CSV table of C-alpha atoms in Angstrom, one decimal:
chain,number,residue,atom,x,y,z
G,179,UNK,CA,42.6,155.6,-14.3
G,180,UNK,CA,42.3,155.7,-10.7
G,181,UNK,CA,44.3,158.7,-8.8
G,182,UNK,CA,47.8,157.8,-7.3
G,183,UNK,CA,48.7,157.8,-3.9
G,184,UNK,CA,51.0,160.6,-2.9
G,185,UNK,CA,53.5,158.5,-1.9
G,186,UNK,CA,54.0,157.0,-5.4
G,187,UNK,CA,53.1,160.3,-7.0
G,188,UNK,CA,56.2,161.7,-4.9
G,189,UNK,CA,58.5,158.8,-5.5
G,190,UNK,CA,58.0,159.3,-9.0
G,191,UNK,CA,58.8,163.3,-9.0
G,192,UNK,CA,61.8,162.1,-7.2
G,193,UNK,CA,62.5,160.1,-9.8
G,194,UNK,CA,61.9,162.1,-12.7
G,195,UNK,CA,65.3,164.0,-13.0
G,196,UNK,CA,67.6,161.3,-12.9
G,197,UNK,CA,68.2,157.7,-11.3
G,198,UNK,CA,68.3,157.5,-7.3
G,199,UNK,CA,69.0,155.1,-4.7
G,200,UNK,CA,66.9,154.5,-2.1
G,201,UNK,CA,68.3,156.5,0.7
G,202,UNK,CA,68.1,159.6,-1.9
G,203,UNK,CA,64.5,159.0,-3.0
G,204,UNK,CA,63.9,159.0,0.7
G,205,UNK,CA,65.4,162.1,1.0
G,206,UNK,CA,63.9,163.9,-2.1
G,207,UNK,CA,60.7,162.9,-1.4
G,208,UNK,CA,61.2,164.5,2.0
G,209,UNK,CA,62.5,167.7,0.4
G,210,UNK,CA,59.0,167.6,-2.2
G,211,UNK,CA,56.6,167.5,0.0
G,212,UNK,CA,57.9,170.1,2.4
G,213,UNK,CA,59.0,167.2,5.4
G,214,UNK,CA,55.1,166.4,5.0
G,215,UNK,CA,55.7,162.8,4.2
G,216,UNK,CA,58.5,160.8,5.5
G,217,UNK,CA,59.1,157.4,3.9
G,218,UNK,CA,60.3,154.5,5.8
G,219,UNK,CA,62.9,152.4,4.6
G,220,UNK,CA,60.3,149.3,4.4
G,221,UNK,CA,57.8,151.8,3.4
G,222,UNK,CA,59.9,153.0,-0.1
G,223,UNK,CA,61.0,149.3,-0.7
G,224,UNK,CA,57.9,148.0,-0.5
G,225,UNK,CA,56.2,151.1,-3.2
G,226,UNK,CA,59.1,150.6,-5.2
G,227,UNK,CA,58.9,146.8,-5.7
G,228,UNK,CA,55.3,147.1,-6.1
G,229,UNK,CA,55.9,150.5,-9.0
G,230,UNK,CA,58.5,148.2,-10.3
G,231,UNK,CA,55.9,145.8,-11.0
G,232,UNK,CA,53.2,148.0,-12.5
G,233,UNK,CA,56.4,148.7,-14.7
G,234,UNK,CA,56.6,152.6,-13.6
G,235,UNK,CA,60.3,152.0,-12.1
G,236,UNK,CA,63.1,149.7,-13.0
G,237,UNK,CA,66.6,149.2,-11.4
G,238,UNK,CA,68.9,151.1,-13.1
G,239,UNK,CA,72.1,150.1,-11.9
G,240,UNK,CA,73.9,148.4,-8.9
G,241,UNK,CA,77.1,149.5,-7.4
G,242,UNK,CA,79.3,149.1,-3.8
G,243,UNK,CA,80.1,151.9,-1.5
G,244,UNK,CA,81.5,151.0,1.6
G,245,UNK,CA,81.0,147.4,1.4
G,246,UNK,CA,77.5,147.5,1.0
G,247,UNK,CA,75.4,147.1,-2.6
G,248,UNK,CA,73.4,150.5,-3.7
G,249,UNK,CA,70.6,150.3,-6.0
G,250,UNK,CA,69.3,153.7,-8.0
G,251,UNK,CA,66.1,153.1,-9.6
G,252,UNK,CA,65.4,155.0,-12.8
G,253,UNK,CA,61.6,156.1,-14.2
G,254,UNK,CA,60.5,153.9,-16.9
G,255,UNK,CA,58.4,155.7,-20.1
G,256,UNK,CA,55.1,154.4,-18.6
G,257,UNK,CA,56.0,155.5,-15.3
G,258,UNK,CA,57.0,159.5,-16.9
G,259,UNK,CA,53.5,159.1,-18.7
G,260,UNK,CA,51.2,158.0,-15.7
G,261,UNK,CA,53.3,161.1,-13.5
G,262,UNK,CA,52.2,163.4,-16.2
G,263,UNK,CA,48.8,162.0,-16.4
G,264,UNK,CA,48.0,162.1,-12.2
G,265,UNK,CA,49.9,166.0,-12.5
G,266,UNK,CA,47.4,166.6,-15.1
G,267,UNK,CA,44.7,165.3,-13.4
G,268,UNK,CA,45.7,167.1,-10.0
G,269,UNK,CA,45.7,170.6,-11.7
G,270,UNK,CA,42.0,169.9,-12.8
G,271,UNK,CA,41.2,169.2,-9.5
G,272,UNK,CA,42.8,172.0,-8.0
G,273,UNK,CA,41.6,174.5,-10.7
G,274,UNK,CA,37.9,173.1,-10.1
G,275,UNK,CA,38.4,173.4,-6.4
G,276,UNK,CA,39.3,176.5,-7.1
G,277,UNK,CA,36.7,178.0,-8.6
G,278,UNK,CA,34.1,176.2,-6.5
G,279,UNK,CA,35.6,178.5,-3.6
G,280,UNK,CA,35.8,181.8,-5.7
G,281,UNK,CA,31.9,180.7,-6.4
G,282,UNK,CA,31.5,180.9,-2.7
G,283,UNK,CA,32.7,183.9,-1.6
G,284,UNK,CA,35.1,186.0,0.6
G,285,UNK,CA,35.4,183.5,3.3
G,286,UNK,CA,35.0,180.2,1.2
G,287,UNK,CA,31.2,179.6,2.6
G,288,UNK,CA,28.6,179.5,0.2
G,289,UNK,CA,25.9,181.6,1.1
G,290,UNK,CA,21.9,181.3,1.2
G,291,UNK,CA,20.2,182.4,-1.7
């Protein structure tokens, strides 16, 4: 399985808890990854229709506020099984990165043998 892209790794954290719609994900997924990564309004659309079709995401439900429609997207089972997956895969990454630096000393540069 190839590694997900952090935008669709965060849009699926945001997720994970409970059903959201759009403007929230946007806003969770700002809170996640400390304000590193801001999504667009195109920008989430677009992930989410393409998630959606990969069959990670669905609509959950529709309602109005103020005139205008709201959509809150819910995780599907595949999509809470391929977020634990890349999580999984991301702490073996980390934990070999890790040690590869402990491996190289002090100041994280190996040094001549």
């Amino acid at each position: 399985m190839a590694s997900m892209r952090r935008p669709s790794f965060l849009i699926l954290s945001a997720l994970a808890p409970r059903p959201l719609h759009g403007y929230a994900v946007i806003q969770e997924v700002s809170r996640l990854s400390e304000d590193r990564v801001r999504l667009a309004a195109g920008t989430l659309y677009a992930a989410l229709d393409r998630l959606g079709g990969e069959g990670l995401v669905e609509v959950d439900r529709e309602e109005t506020v103020d005139g205008r429609l709201r959509r809150y997207y819910r995780l599907t089972e595949h999509g809470a099984a391929a977020l634990a997956a890349e999580a999984t895969r991301m702490r073996r990454d980390a934990a070999r990165a890790t040690r590869r630096l402990r491996e190289a000393g002090p100041a994280g540069i190996a040094h001549p043998a």
